[in-house]
Short mmCIF file of C-alpha atoms and ligand atoms in Angstrom, two decimals:
data_model
loop_
_atom_site.label_atom_id
_atom_site.label_comp_id
_atom_site.label_asym_id
_atom_site.label_seq_id
_atom_site.Cartn_x
_atom_site.Cartn_y
_atom_site.Cartn_z
CA MET A 1 -112.01 11.92 102.33
CA ALA A 2 -113.77 14.78 104.02
CA LEU A 3 -112.40 18.31 103.74
CA LEU A 4 -113.08 19.99 107.06
CA GLU A 5 -114.54 23.49 107.14
CA PRO A 6 -111.89 25.82 108.56
CA GLN A 7 -112.56 26.66 112.21
CA VAL A 8 -111.77 30.27 112.94
CA SER A 9 -110.52 30.51 116.47
CA ALA A 10 -107.91 32.76 117.99
CA LEU A 11 -104.40 31.36 118.26
CA PRO A 12 -103.33 30.42 121.79
CA ALA A 13 -101.72 33.30 123.68
CA PHE A 14 -98.20 31.84 123.40
CA ALA A 15 -98.37 31.67 119.60
CA GLN A 16 -99.73 35.21 119.30
CA LYS A 17 -96.94 36.54 121.47
CA PHE A 18 -94.20 34.46 119.82
CA LEU A 19 -95.29 35.31 116.29
CA SER A 20 -95.69 39.02 116.97
CA ARG A 21 -92.09 39.41 118.17
CA ASP A 22 -89.30 40.03 115.66
CA LYS A 23 -87.81 36.71 114.67
CA GLN A 24 -84.06 37.16 114.64
CA LEU A 25 -81.00 35.03 113.97
CA PHE A 26 -79.27 33.43 116.98
CA ILE A 27 -75.53 34.01 116.71
CA ASP A 28 -72.93 33.92 119.49
CA GLY A 29 -75.59 33.76 122.19
CA GLU A 30 -77.46 36.84 120.94
CA PHE A 31 -80.57 37.39 118.87
CA VAL A 32 -79.58 39.67 116.01
CA ASP A 33 -80.95 41.00 112.73
CA ALA A 34 -79.45 39.82 109.47
CA VAL A 35 -76.46 41.85 108.30
CA SER A 36 -78.48 42.77 105.21
CA GLY A 37 -81.44 43.81 107.37
CA LYS A 38 -83.64 41.59 105.20
CA THR A 39 -86.50 39.39 106.37
CA PHE A 40 -88.48 36.66 104.65
CA PRO A 41 -92.09 35.57 105.13
CA VAL A 42 -93.13 32.26 106.66
CA PHE A 43 -96.51 30.96 105.53
CA ASN A 44 -99.30 29.08 107.25
CA PRO A 45 -99.79 26.10 104.91
CA ALA A 46 -103.41 25.66 106.00
CA THR A 47 -104.35 29.12 104.73
CA GLY A 48 -101.50 30.39 102.57
CA GLU A 49 -101.35 33.48 104.80
CA ILE A 50 -98.18 34.94 106.32
CA LEU A 51 -97.51 33.67 109.85
CA ALA A 52 -94.37 35.58 110.65
CA LYS A 53 -91.45 37.49 109.22
CA VAL A 54 -88.05 36.05 109.97
CA ALA A 55 -84.59 37.61 109.63
CA GLU A 56 -83.02 36.29 106.43
CA GLY A 57 -79.53 35.03 107.11
CA ASP A 58 -77.19 34.81 104.13
CA ALA A 59 -73.47 34.25 103.56
CA ALA A 60 -72.46 37.22 105.73
CA ASP A 61 -74.46 35.93 108.70
CA ILE A 62 -73.16 32.40 108.24
CA ASP A 63 -69.63 33.82 108.32
CA LEU A 64 -70.37 35.50 111.67
CA ALA A 65 -71.96 32.32 113.03
CA VAL A 66 -68.99 30.19 111.93
CA LYS A 67 -66.61 32.68 113.56
CA ALA A 68 -68.59 32.41 116.81
CA ALA A 69 -68.71 28.63 116.59
CA ARG A 70 -64.97 28.47 115.91
CA ARG A 71 -64.20 30.71 118.87
CA ALA A 72 -66.48 28.64 121.11
CA PHE A 73 -64.80 25.46 119.89
CA GLU A 74 -61.19 26.61 120.26
CA SER A 75 -61.22 28.75 123.35
CA GLY A 76 -64.54 28.85 125.16
CA PRO A 77 -65.61 26.98 128.29
CA TRP A 78 -67.17 24.31 126.04
CA ARG A 79 -63.75 23.01 125.10
CA SER A 80 -62.62 22.40 128.66
CA MET A 81 -65.98 21.30 130.02
CA ALA A 82 -66.17 17.81 131.50
CA PRO A 83 -68.26 15.43 129.39
CA ALA A 84 -70.67 14.99 132.33
CA GLU A 85 -71.22 18.74 132.36
CA ARG A 86 -71.93 18.71 128.61
CA ALA A 87 -74.36 15.87 129.18
CA ARG A 88 -76.13 17.86 131.90
CA LEU A 89 -76.69 20.79 129.55
CA ILE A 90 -78.17 18.50 126.89
CA TYR A 91 -80.43 16.86 129.51
CA LYS A 92 -81.52 20.32 130.64
CA LEU A 93 -82.37 21.26 127.06
CA ALA A 94 -84.46 18.08 126.82
CA ASP A 95 -86.22 19.06 130.06
CA LYS A 96 -86.99 22.47 128.55
CA PHE A 97 -88.46 20.74 125.52
CA GLU A 98 -90.66 18.78 127.90
CA GLU A 99 -91.75 21.89 129.82
CA ARG A 100 -92.55 23.63 126.54
CA LEU A 101 -94.01 20.60 124.75
CA GLU A 102 -97.30 22.35 124.01
CA ASP A 103 -95.59 25.46 122.63
CA LEU A 104 -93.17 23.49 120.47
CA ALA A 105 -95.97 21.28 119.15
CA LEU A 106 -98.09 24.29 118.34
CA LEU A 107 -95.31 26.03 116.40
CA GLU A 108 -94.58 22.81 114.56
CA SER A 109 -98.21 22.39 113.56
CA LEU A 110 -98.65 26.03 112.53
CA ASP A 111 -95.44 26.17 110.54
CA ASN A 112 -95.42 22.75 108.88
CA GLY A 113 -99.18 22.09 108.79
CA LYS A 114 -98.99 18.71 110.55
CA PRO A 115 -101.76 17.73 112.98
CA LEU A 116 -101.12 19.23 116.39
CA ALA A 117 -102.12 15.93 117.99
CA VAL A 118 -99.31 14.21 116.06
CA ALA A 119 -96.71 16.85 116.94
CA ARG A 120 -97.64 16.36 120.61
CA VAL A 121 -97.17 12.60 120.63
CA ALA A 122 -94.51 12.15 117.95
CA ASP A 123 -92.36 15.12 116.91
CA VAL A 124 -91.74 16.68 120.30
CA PRO A 125 -91.45 13.50 122.45
CA MET A 126 -89.17 11.87 119.88
CA SER A 127 -86.99 15.00 119.88
CA ILE A 128 -86.77 14.81 123.67
CA GLU A 129 -85.84 11.12 123.57
CA ASN A 130 -83.14 11.81 121.00
CA LEU A 131 -81.58 14.54 123.11
CA ARG A 132 -81.62 12.36 126.23
CA TYR A 133 -80.18 9.37 124.42
CA MET A 134 -77.37 11.51 122.99
CA ALA A 135 -76.73 13.21 126.34
CA GLY A 136 -75.94 9.74 127.67
CA TRP A 137 -73.23 9.31 125.04
CA ALA A 138 -71.29 12.40 126.11
CA THR A 139 -69.63 10.45 128.95
CA LYS A 140 -69.11 7.29 126.93
CA ILE A 141 -66.97 8.49 124.04
CA VAL A 142 -63.75 6.65 124.77
CA GLY A 143 -60.59 5.60 123.02
CA SER A 144 -58.74 2.35 123.48
CA SER A 145 -55.28 1.21 124.33
CA ILE A 146 -53.78 -0.82 121.51
CA PRO A 147 -50.84 -3.23 121.88
CA ILE A 148 -48.22 -2.78 119.15
CA PRO A 149 -44.78 -4.37 118.86
CA GLY A 150 -41.85 -2.59 120.48
CA GLU A 151 -41.52 -0.39 123.54
CA PHE A 152 -44.51 1.79 122.93
CA HIS A 153 -47.68 2.78 124.68
CA ALA A 154 -50.28 3.34 121.95
CA TYR A 155 -53.79 4.53 122.41
CA THR A 156 -56.60 6.30 120.61
CA ARG A 157 -58.51 9.42 121.54
CA ARG A 158 -61.89 10.39 120.18
CA GLU A 159 -62.02 14.11 119.67
CA PRO A 160 -64.82 16.37 118.50
CA ILE A 161 -64.64 17.07 114.77
CA GLY A 162 -64.94 20.84 115.34
CA VAL A 163 -67.46 23.24 113.84
CA ALA A 164 -70.46 21.36 112.48
CA GLY A 165 -72.69 22.93 109.81
CA GLN A 166 -76.16 21.43 109.81
CA ILE A 167 -78.79 21.96 107.12
CA ILE A 168 -82.24 20.53 107.77
CA PRO A 169 -85.57 20.16 105.93
CA TRP A 170 -89.14 21.15 106.70
CA ASN A 171 -90.89 17.79 107.12
CA PHE A 172 -89.93 17.28 110.80
CA PRO A 173 -88.33 20.61 111.67
CA LEU A 174 -87.85 20.01 115.39
CA LEU A 175 -87.02 16.32 115.18
CA MET A 176 -84.43 16.87 112.43
CA LEU A 177 -82.89 19.58 114.60
CA ALA A 178 -82.73 17.18 117.54
CA TRP A 179 -81.21 14.41 115.40
CA LYS A 180 -78.52 16.86 114.33
CA ILE A 181 -77.67 18.84 117.44
CA GLY A 182 -77.87 15.90 119.89
CA PRO A 183 -74.80 13.96 118.70
CA ALA A 184 -72.85 17.10 117.77
CA LEU A 185 -73.23 18.51 121.29
CA ALA A 186 -72.56 15.16 122.94
CA ALA A 187 -69.31 14.88 120.97
CA GLY A 188 -68.25 18.40 121.95
CA CYS A 189 -68.69 20.09 118.58
CA THR A 190 -70.08 23.58 118.05
CA ILE A 191 -72.94 24.17 115.66
CA VAL A 192 -74.20 26.41 112.89
CA LEU A 193 -77.66 25.17 111.95
CA LYS A 194 -79.87 26.37 109.12
CA PRO A 195 -83.52 25.36 109.36
CA ALA A 196 -85.60 25.09 106.19
CA GLU A 197 -86.93 28.38 104.84
CA GLN A 198 -90.49 27.01 105.14
CA THR A 199 -90.22 26.05 108.83
CA PRO A 200 -87.78 28.08 110.93
CA LEU A 201 -90.06 28.77 113.90
CA SER A 202 -89.49 25.85 116.28
CA ALA A 203 -85.71 26.17 115.79
CA LEU A 204 -85.95 29.80 116.92
CA LEU A 205 -87.80 28.76 120.07
CA VAL A 206 -85.05 26.17 120.63
CA ALA A 207 -82.50 28.98 120.39
CA GLU A 208 -84.31 30.75 123.25
CA LEU A 209 -84.35 27.52 125.25
CA ALA A 210 -80.64 26.88 124.62
CA ALA A 211 -79.87 30.38 125.89
CA GLU A 212 -81.99 29.76 129.02
CA VAL A 213 -80.25 26.45 129.68
CA GLY A 214 -76.89 28.18 129.62
CA PHE A 215 -74.99 26.68 126.69
CA PRO A 216 -71.86 28.80 126.35
CA LYS A 217 -72.05 31.54 123.72
CA GLY A 218 -71.36 30.37 120.19
CA VAL A 219 -71.92 26.65 120.86
CA ILE A 220 -75.33 26.67 119.17
CA ASN A 221 -75.95 29.16 116.37
CA ILE A 222 -79.23 29.10 114.44
CA VAL A 223 -79.41 30.99 111.17
CA PRO A 224 -82.65 30.80 109.16
CA GLY A 225 -82.30 31.71 105.50
CA TYR A 226 -82.43 30.28 102.02
CA GLY A 227 -80.57 27.22 100.85
CA GLU A 228 -78.98 28.86 97.86
CA THR A 229 -77.39 31.57 100.03
CA ALA A 230 -77.07 30.60 103.72
CA GLY A 231 -77.09 26.84 103.09
CA ALA A 232 -74.59 27.06 100.25
CA ARG A 233 -72.22 29.11 102.41
CA ILE A 234 -72.32 26.50 105.19
CA ALA A 235 -71.52 23.75 102.70
CA ALA A 236 -68.65 25.68 101.11
CA HIS A 237 -67.28 27.45 104.20
CA PRO A 238 -63.53 26.83 104.59
CA ASP A 239 -63.75 26.89 108.38
CA VAL A 240 -66.62 24.42 108.79
CA ASP A 241 -65.20 20.98 109.62
CA LYS A 242 -68.25 18.90 108.89
CA VAL A 243 -71.58 19.35 107.19
CA ALA A 244 -74.62 17.25 107.98
CA PHE A 245 -77.50 17.57 105.55
CA THR A 246 -81.01 16.19 105.35
CA GLY A 247 -83.11 16.88 102.26
CA SER A 248 -83.33 16.04 98.59
CA THR A 249 -80.81 13.86 96.80
CA GLU A 250 -80.40 16.65 94.25
CA VAL A 251 -79.26 19.17 96.88
CA GLY A 252 -77.23 16.45 98.62
CA LYS A 253 -75.07 16.25 95.48
CA ILE A 254 -74.65 20.04 95.48
CA ILE A 255 -73.50 19.84 99.12
CA VAL A 256 -70.90 17.21 98.25
CA ARG A 257 -69.47 19.36 95.47
CA ALA A 258 -69.46 22.47 97.67
CA ALA A 259 -67.66 20.60 100.44
CA THR A 260 -64.65 19.73 98.27
CA GLY A 261 -62.91 23.09 98.90
CA ASN A 262 -61.72 22.14 102.39
CA LEU A 263 -62.76 18.48 102.17
CA LYS A 264 -65.04 18.90 105.16
CA LYS A 265 -66.59 15.65 106.33
CA VAL A 266 -70.05 15.10 104.89
CA THR A 267 -73.03 13.10 106.08
CA LEU A 268 -76.22 13.02 104.05
CA GLU A 269 -79.70 11.79 104.77
CA LEU A 270 -81.51 12.00 101.47
CA GLY A 271 -84.61 10.92 99.66
CA GLY A 272 -86.26 7.58 99.28
CA LYS A 273 -88.69 5.59 97.19
CA SER A 274 -89.25 2.90 99.74
CA PRO A 275 -90.91 -0.40 98.83
CA ASN A 276 -93.56 -1.80 101.13
CA VAL A 277 -94.00 -5.48 100.25
CA ILE A 278 -97.15 -7.36 101.28
CA PHE A 279 -97.26 -11.14 100.90
CA ALA A 280 -100.56 -13.03 100.71
CA ASP A 281 -99.73 -14.83 103.96
CA ALA A 282 -99.61 -11.58 105.94
CA ASN A 283 -102.19 -10.45 108.45
CA ILE A 284 -104.00 -8.49 105.74
CA GLN A 285 -105.84 -6.02 107.97
CA GLU A 286 -102.62 -5.09 109.75
CA ALA A 287 -100.81 -4.83 106.43
CA ILE A 288 -103.48 -2.50 105.03
CA ALA A 289 -103.26 -0.27 108.09
CA GLY A 290 -99.47 -0.39 107.89
CA ALA A 291 -99.43 0.49 104.20
CA ALA A 292 -101.76 3.45 104.81
CA PHE A 293 -99.68 4.65 107.76
CA GLY A 294 -96.48 4.09 105.78
CA ILE A 295 -97.56 6.51 103.06
CA PHE A 296 -100.02 8.93 104.66
CA PHE A 297 -98.15 9.67 107.90
CA ASN A 298 -97.03 13.32 107.84
CA MET A 299 -98.94 13.73 104.55
CA GLY A 300 -96.40 11.47 102.89
CA GLN A 301 -93.67 14.02 103.57
CA CYS A 302 -91.37 11.38 105.06
CA CYS A 303 -88.05 10.36 103.60
CA THR A 304 -89.06 6.80 104.56
CA ALA A 305 -92.56 6.98 102.99
CA GLY A 306 -93.63 3.56 101.72
CA SER A 307 -94.42 5.04 98.33
CA ARG A 308 -94.11 1.88 96.24
CA LEU A 309 -96.57 -0.72 97.43
CA PHE A 310 -95.95 -4.26 96.12
CA VAL A 311 -98.77 -6.71 96.85
CA GLU A 312 -98.99 -10.41 96.02
CA ARG A 313 -101.60 -10.68 93.28
CA SER A 314 -104.10 -12.88 95.14
CA VAL A 315 -104.63 -10.12 97.73
CA PHE A 316 -103.89 -7.10 95.53
CA ASP A 317 -107.47 -5.86 95.17
CA GLU A 318 -108.28 -6.43 98.81
CA VAL A 319 -105.19 -4.54 99.97
CA THR A 320 -105.36 -1.63 97.53
CA GLN A 321 -109.08 -1.16 98.11
CA GLY A 322 -108.43 -1.33 101.84
CA VAL A 323 -105.77 1.38 101.63
CA ALA A 324 -108.05 3.48 99.40
CA ALA A 325 -110.89 3.05 101.92
CA ALA A 326 -108.55 4.20 104.69
CA ALA A 327 -107.67 7.22 102.54
CA LYS A 328 -111.31 8.05 101.94
CA ALA A 329 -112.07 7.84 105.66
CA MET A 330 -109.46 10.49 106.50
CA ASN A 331 -110.36 14.03 107.49
CA VAL A 332 -108.31 16.59 105.62
CA GLY A 333 -107.99 19.93 107.37
CA SER A 334 -105.95 22.38 109.37
CA GLY A 335 -103.38 20.86 111.70
CA LEU A 336 -104.92 22.79 114.58
CA ASP A 337 -108.31 21.10 114.11
CA ALA A 338 -108.55 18.14 116.48
CA ARG A 339 -110.52 16.14 113.87
CA THR A 340 -107.73 16.34 111.26
CA ASP A 341 -105.93 13.20 110.05
CA ILE A 342 -104.24 14.81 107.06
CA GLY A 343 -103.00 18.40 107.14
CA PRO A 344 -101.84 20.52 104.23
CA LEU A 345 -98.57 20.00 102.40
CA VAL A 346 -95.89 22.38 103.56
CA SER A 347 -95.90 24.88 100.66
CA ASP A 348 -97.45 25.91 97.36
CA GLU A 349 -94.30 24.56 95.71
CA GLN A 350 -94.90 21.10 97.21
CA LEU A 351 -98.60 21.32 96.27
CA ASP A 352 -97.64 21.91 92.62
CA ARG A 353 -95.00 19.21 92.74
CA VAL A 354 -97.23 16.54 94.25
CA THR A 355 -100.29 17.27 92.06
CA GLY A 356 -97.91 17.36 89.08
CA TYR A 357 -96.71 13.83 89.90
CA ILE A 358 -100.29 12.58 90.27
CA GLN A 359 -101.19 14.05 86.87
CA SER A 360 -98.09 12.58 85.29
CA GLY A 361 -99.01 9.14 86.66
CA ILE A 362 -102.57 9.37 85.39
CA SER A 363 -101.46 10.64 81.98
CA GLU A 364 -99.13 7.62 81.73
CA GLY A 365 -102.03 5.25 82.43
CA ALA A 366 -102.25 4.91 86.21
CA ARG A 367 -105.68 4.96 87.85
CA ALA A 368 -106.63 6.59 91.17
CA LEU A 369 -108.59 4.37 93.56
CA SER A 370 -108.80 7.31 95.92
CA GLY A 371 -107.87 10.98 95.78
CA GLY A 372 -105.91 12.15 92.77
CA VAL A 373 -106.61 15.85 93.21
CA ARG A 374 -106.04 18.89 95.36
CA ALA A 375 -108.55 19.26 98.19
CA GLY A 376 -110.32 22.62 98.35
CA ASP A 377 -108.89 25.80 96.86
CA LYS A 378 -107.32 27.44 99.89
CA GLY A 379 -104.22 26.15 101.65
CA TYR A 380 -102.03 23.36 100.25
CA PHE A 381 -104.21 20.27 100.71
CA VAL A 382 -104.00 17.11 98.58
CA GLU A 383 -106.39 14.18 98.87
CA PRO A 384 -104.68 10.97 100.01
CA THR A 385 -104.15 9.06 96.79
CA VAL A 386 -103.80 5.39 95.85
CA LEU A 387 -102.63 4.77 92.28
CA VAL A 388 -102.88 1.38 90.55
CA ASP A 389 -102.15 0.19 86.97
CA THR A 390 -98.57 1.35 87.43
CA LYS A 391 -95.54 0.43 85.31
CA PRO A 392 -91.96 0.27 86.60
CA ASP A 393 -90.75 3.06 84.29
CA MET A 394 -93.41 5.61 85.25
CA LYS A 395 -92.10 8.75 86.99
CA ILE A 396 -94.40 8.02 89.95
CA MET A 397 -92.53 4.72 90.41
CA ARG A 398 -89.05 6.19 90.11
CA GLU A 399 -88.99 9.67 91.68
CA GLU A 400 -89.63 10.79 95.22
CA ILE A 401 -93.08 12.43 95.31
CA PHE A 402 -93.00 13.46 98.98
CA GLY A 403 -96.78 13.61 99.28
CA PRO A 404 -99.71 11.36 100.23
CA VAL A 405 -99.45 9.34 97.05
CA VAL A 406 -98.77 5.61 96.85
CA ALA A 407 -98.16 3.67 93.62
CA ALA A 408 -99.28 0.03 93.93
CA THR A 409 -98.11 -2.92 91.82
CA PRO A 410 -99.09 -6.61 92.02
CA PHE A 411 -96.49 -9.40 91.99
CA ASP A 412 -96.82 -13.11 91.31
CA ASP A 413 -93.50 -14.67 92.11
CA PRO A 414 -92.14 -14.09 95.62
CA ASN A 415 -88.67 -14.85 94.21
CA GLU A 416 -88.83 -11.87 91.88
CA ILE A 417 -90.02 -9.32 94.39
CA LEU A 418 -86.51 -8.38 95.54
CA ALA A 419 -85.53 -7.32 92.04
CA ALA A 420 -88.62 -5.12 91.73
CA ALA A 421 -88.28 -3.67 95.24
CA ASN A 422 -84.58 -2.89 94.69
CA ASP A 423 -85.20 -1.36 91.25
CA THR A 424 -84.55 2.18 92.45
CA VAL A 425 -81.60 4.54 92.91
CA PHE A 426 -82.70 5.00 96.52
CA GLY A 427 -82.20 2.73 99.52
CA LEU A 428 -83.52 4.34 102.66
CA ALA A 429 -86.19 2.03 104.04
CA ALA A 430 -88.51 -0.85 103.22
CA GLY A 431 -91.41 -2.80 104.69
CA VAL A 432 -92.24 -6.51 104.58
CA TRP A 433 -95.53 -8.06 105.66
CA THR A 434 -95.70 -11.85 106.12
CA LYS A 435 -96.32 -14.40 108.86
CA ASP A 436 -93.58 -16.65 107.45
CA VAL A 437 -90.53 -15.97 109.64
CA SER A 438 -88.07 -17.48 107.22
CA LYS A 439 -89.39 -15.44 104.30
CA ALA A 440 -89.36 -12.27 106.41
CA HIS A 441 -85.67 -12.61 107.27
CA LYS A 442 -84.66 -13.62 103.75
CA VAL A 443 -86.43 -10.62 102.23
CA ALA A 444 -85.08 -8.31 104.95
CA ALA A 445 -81.56 -9.47 104.08
CA GLY A 446 -82.11 -9.01 100.34
CA LEU A 447 -83.57 -5.51 100.44
CA ARG A 448 -80.96 -2.84 99.70
CA ALA A 449 -82.14 -0.36 102.34
CA GLY A 450 -80.84 1.17 105.56
CA THR A 451 -83.91 0.17 107.57
CA VAL A 452 -86.29 -2.75 107.02
CA TRP A 453 -89.52 -2.96 108.99
CA VAL A 454 -91.18 -6.37 109.25
CA ASN A 455 -94.92 -6.30 110.05
CA CYS A 456 -94.61 -2.66 111.08
CA TYR A 457 -93.60 0.64 109.51
CA ASN A 458 -91.95 3.90 110.61
CA VAL A 459 -90.71 2.54 113.93
CA PHE A 460 -87.78 4.66 115.07
CA ASP A 461 -85.62 4.69 118.14
CA PRO A 462 -82.61 6.83 119.00
CA ALA A 463 -80.63 3.62 119.64
CA LEU A 464 -81.18 2.39 116.06
CA PRO A 465 -78.87 3.56 113.29
CA PHE A 466 -80.76 5.35 110.53
CA GLY A 467 -79.56 6.20 107.04
CA GLY A 468 -79.44 5.22 103.43
CA PHE A 469 -77.94 2.74 101.03
CA LYS A 470 -77.27 3.93 97.47
CA GLN A 471 -78.38 7.52 96.72
CA SER A 472 -80.29 7.80 99.99
CA GLY A 473 -77.27 9.02 101.84
CA TRP A 474 -73.88 8.81 103.47
CA GLY A 475 -73.41 7.85 107.11
CA ARG A 476 -75.95 7.10 109.80
CA GLU A 477 -77.93 9.21 112.21
CA MET A 478 -78.96 8.31 115.76
CA SER A 479 -77.27 5.45 117.67
CA SER A 480 -73.53 5.39 118.37
CA ASN A 481 -73.00 5.71 114.62
CA ALA A 482 -74.07 9.35 114.82
CA ILE A 483 -71.44 10.00 117.48
CA ASP A 484 -68.82 8.49 115.16
CA CYS A 485 -69.84 11.04 112.52
CA TYR A 486 -69.02 13.95 114.89
CA THR A 487 -65.68 12.66 116.18
CA GLU A 488 -62.20 12.16 114.78
CA THR A 489 -60.06 9.30 116.02
CA LYS A 490 -56.48 10.15 116.90
CA SER A 491 -53.77 7.53 117.46
CA VAL A 492 -51.15 8.50 120.01
CA VAL A 493 -47.88 6.53 120.13
CA VAL A 494 -45.52 7.06 123.07
CA LYS A 495 -42.01 5.58 123.12
CA LEU A 496 -41.41 4.09 126.54
P1 NAP B 501 -84.13 20.71 99.71
O1 NAP B 501 -84.00 21.84 98.76
O2 NAP B 501 -83.26 19.55 99.58
O3 NAP B 501 -84.02 21.36 101.18
C1 NAP B 501 -83.39 20.81 102.29
C2 NAP B 501 -82.50 21.86 102.96
O4 NAP B 501 -81.39 22.18 102.12
C3 NAP B 501 -83.21 23.18 103.22
O5 NAP B 501 -82.74 23.75 104.42
C4 NAP B 501 -82.76 23.99 102.02
O6 NAP B 501 -82.91 25.37 102.14
C5 NAP B 501 -81.32 23.57 101.89
N1 NAP B 501 -80.75 23.85 100.58
C6 NAP B 501 -81.37 24.00 99.38
N2 NAP B 501 -80.48 24.27 98.40
C7 NAP B 501 -79.27 24.31 98.98
C8 NAP B 501 -77.95 24.55 98.50
N3 NAP B 501 -77.70 24.82 97.22
N4 NAP B 501 -76.92 24.49 99.38
C9 NAP B 501 -77.15 24.23 100.69
N5 NAP B 501 -78.37 24.01 101.20
C10 NAP B 501 -79.42 24.04 100.37
O7 NAP B 501 -85.61 20.20 99.71
P2 NAP B 501 -86.90 21.02 99.23
O8 NAP B 501 -86.61 21.89 98.06
O9 NAP B 501 -87.46 21.70 100.42
O10 NAP B 501 -87.84 19.82 98.81
C11 NAP B 501 -87.69 19.25 97.53
C12 NAP B 501 -87.78 17.76 97.61
O11 NAP B 501 -86.75 17.27 98.43
C13 NAP B 501 -89.04 17.21 98.23
O12 NAP B 501 -90.10 17.16 97.35
C14 NAP B 501 -88.59 15.86 98.66
O13 NAP B 501 -88.63 14.97 97.56
C15 NAP B 501 -87.16 16.07 99.06
N6 NAP B 501 -87.01 16.21 100.52
C16 NAP B 501 -86.52 15.15 101.20
C17 NAP B 501 -86.39 15.24 102.57
C18 NAP B 501 -85.86 14.10 103.38
O14 NAP B 501 -86.09 14.06 104.59
N7 NAP B 501 -85.13 13.19 102.80
C19 NAP B 501 -86.77 16.39 103.25
C20 NAP B 501 -87.25 17.48 102.51
C21 NAP B 501 -87.35 17.35 101.14
P3 NAP B 501 -84.31 25.99 101.67
O15 NAP B 501 -85.19 25.77 102.81
O16 NAP B 501 -84.09 27.41 101.39
O17 NAP B 501 -84.74 25.25 100.43
MG1 MG B 502 -85.31 23.88 98.18
#
């Protein structure tokens, strides 16, 4: 692991201009200050310095945004717009993302800390693909005609659910926004979206792009603010029809309780503690690379992070040392530095959390083959860490760390690996590495997880359903399943 010396170079002109302007809320097609007049600071995780001040939306602003979204849903041009016209607007937004790829990637890297090179090839292009995929659905949301006994004509209609509240996290700010707004817009819903307090910047550029594209006023409202105030109001609001949340399992449970007032529909995409299982008959070099990618991608701040590595004992040392060697070969530095493999964690809070987990693991007897400490003393950097000598009841084996920290455990009996891999309250994703086709499919079937990757990791596509078993969530994102989560089905029965 090499900690790169910070390079001091001026920010590109776009970022200077964007950051120097007041960052306001986007409600009913207008950029406005918060009702309270308050702002909150957004930090650069590579330096700990303030990047921008953003208007702080709270309950009062959410109420205005919901009012605008309700009006746009009930009476605006959105309601009567042909699905093909809705699709065209979503395609146009995707085109804007493409035109502004560099600007979006730059904001994402500055705000979240992730390598700019990654934002360019992953976050922004995947967001574009998601929007385009969902735009295609707008014209394909259809009911069916259903034969029933008697003189009746019976059919179903799929109607938009209404006003959708969307609360997203900071690990993939733009991509999570795209996952949320794509299906909601395709279905004909209107939106009140709260980005994470740590990373509101790309969402605010999207608000500008949505206004340029010509979405009718009130269809997309973007209200940065804190979870406990703005987020809580979305979840509890009596006039929000559905809330879609991505974040921690702990807050997911708060959302569910808050939603009971009007029984709004709830979808949740929550945490994980995903097992990555390597059998001795795997292509070991590919498995090592896959295990490293599975945990270190996005500094481990992935809900799908392969944070529990199970390796058949005969190849355990080879694999864990290989992953540790990959960790040691990584450059840790600012996301804007082209040499960087690992950027900072998103916040000082996450830095404390992740280093706290590492210390807890080591104090309970785990050993670090690589990393194990903070990197440098400025910014929120943590060395990519491989922990061995783990026990199933350690906190590092049970709780989501959300950092570049993998806990590795050997196994002897391939028949017992499913029990160990499934020994978690989570069920988001899993990996399996083997050349034995039969074993691969059997293990894939036995893993209690929403996504299983065989001989690969973190492969996503907008056509694939994504979501969690157990406490990793409710419902699915992407694919036609996401459209289902933004529509209601109505049965119409006509006496002939
Ligand atoms: P979090 O609190 O769950 O944040 C996710 C979103 O929920 C943010 O927009 C947040 O607002 C909002 N929120 C927080 N409290 C709320 C409430 N009472 N009502 C409504 N909305 C609320 O996550 P975090 O605190 O940033 O991170 C903590 C841990 O969560 C991480 O270490 C990680 O384990 C997990 N996490 C998981 C994912 C994932 O993709 N599954 C993503 C992020 C974090 P604020 O921005 O103001 O907090
Ligand atoms: Mg929080």
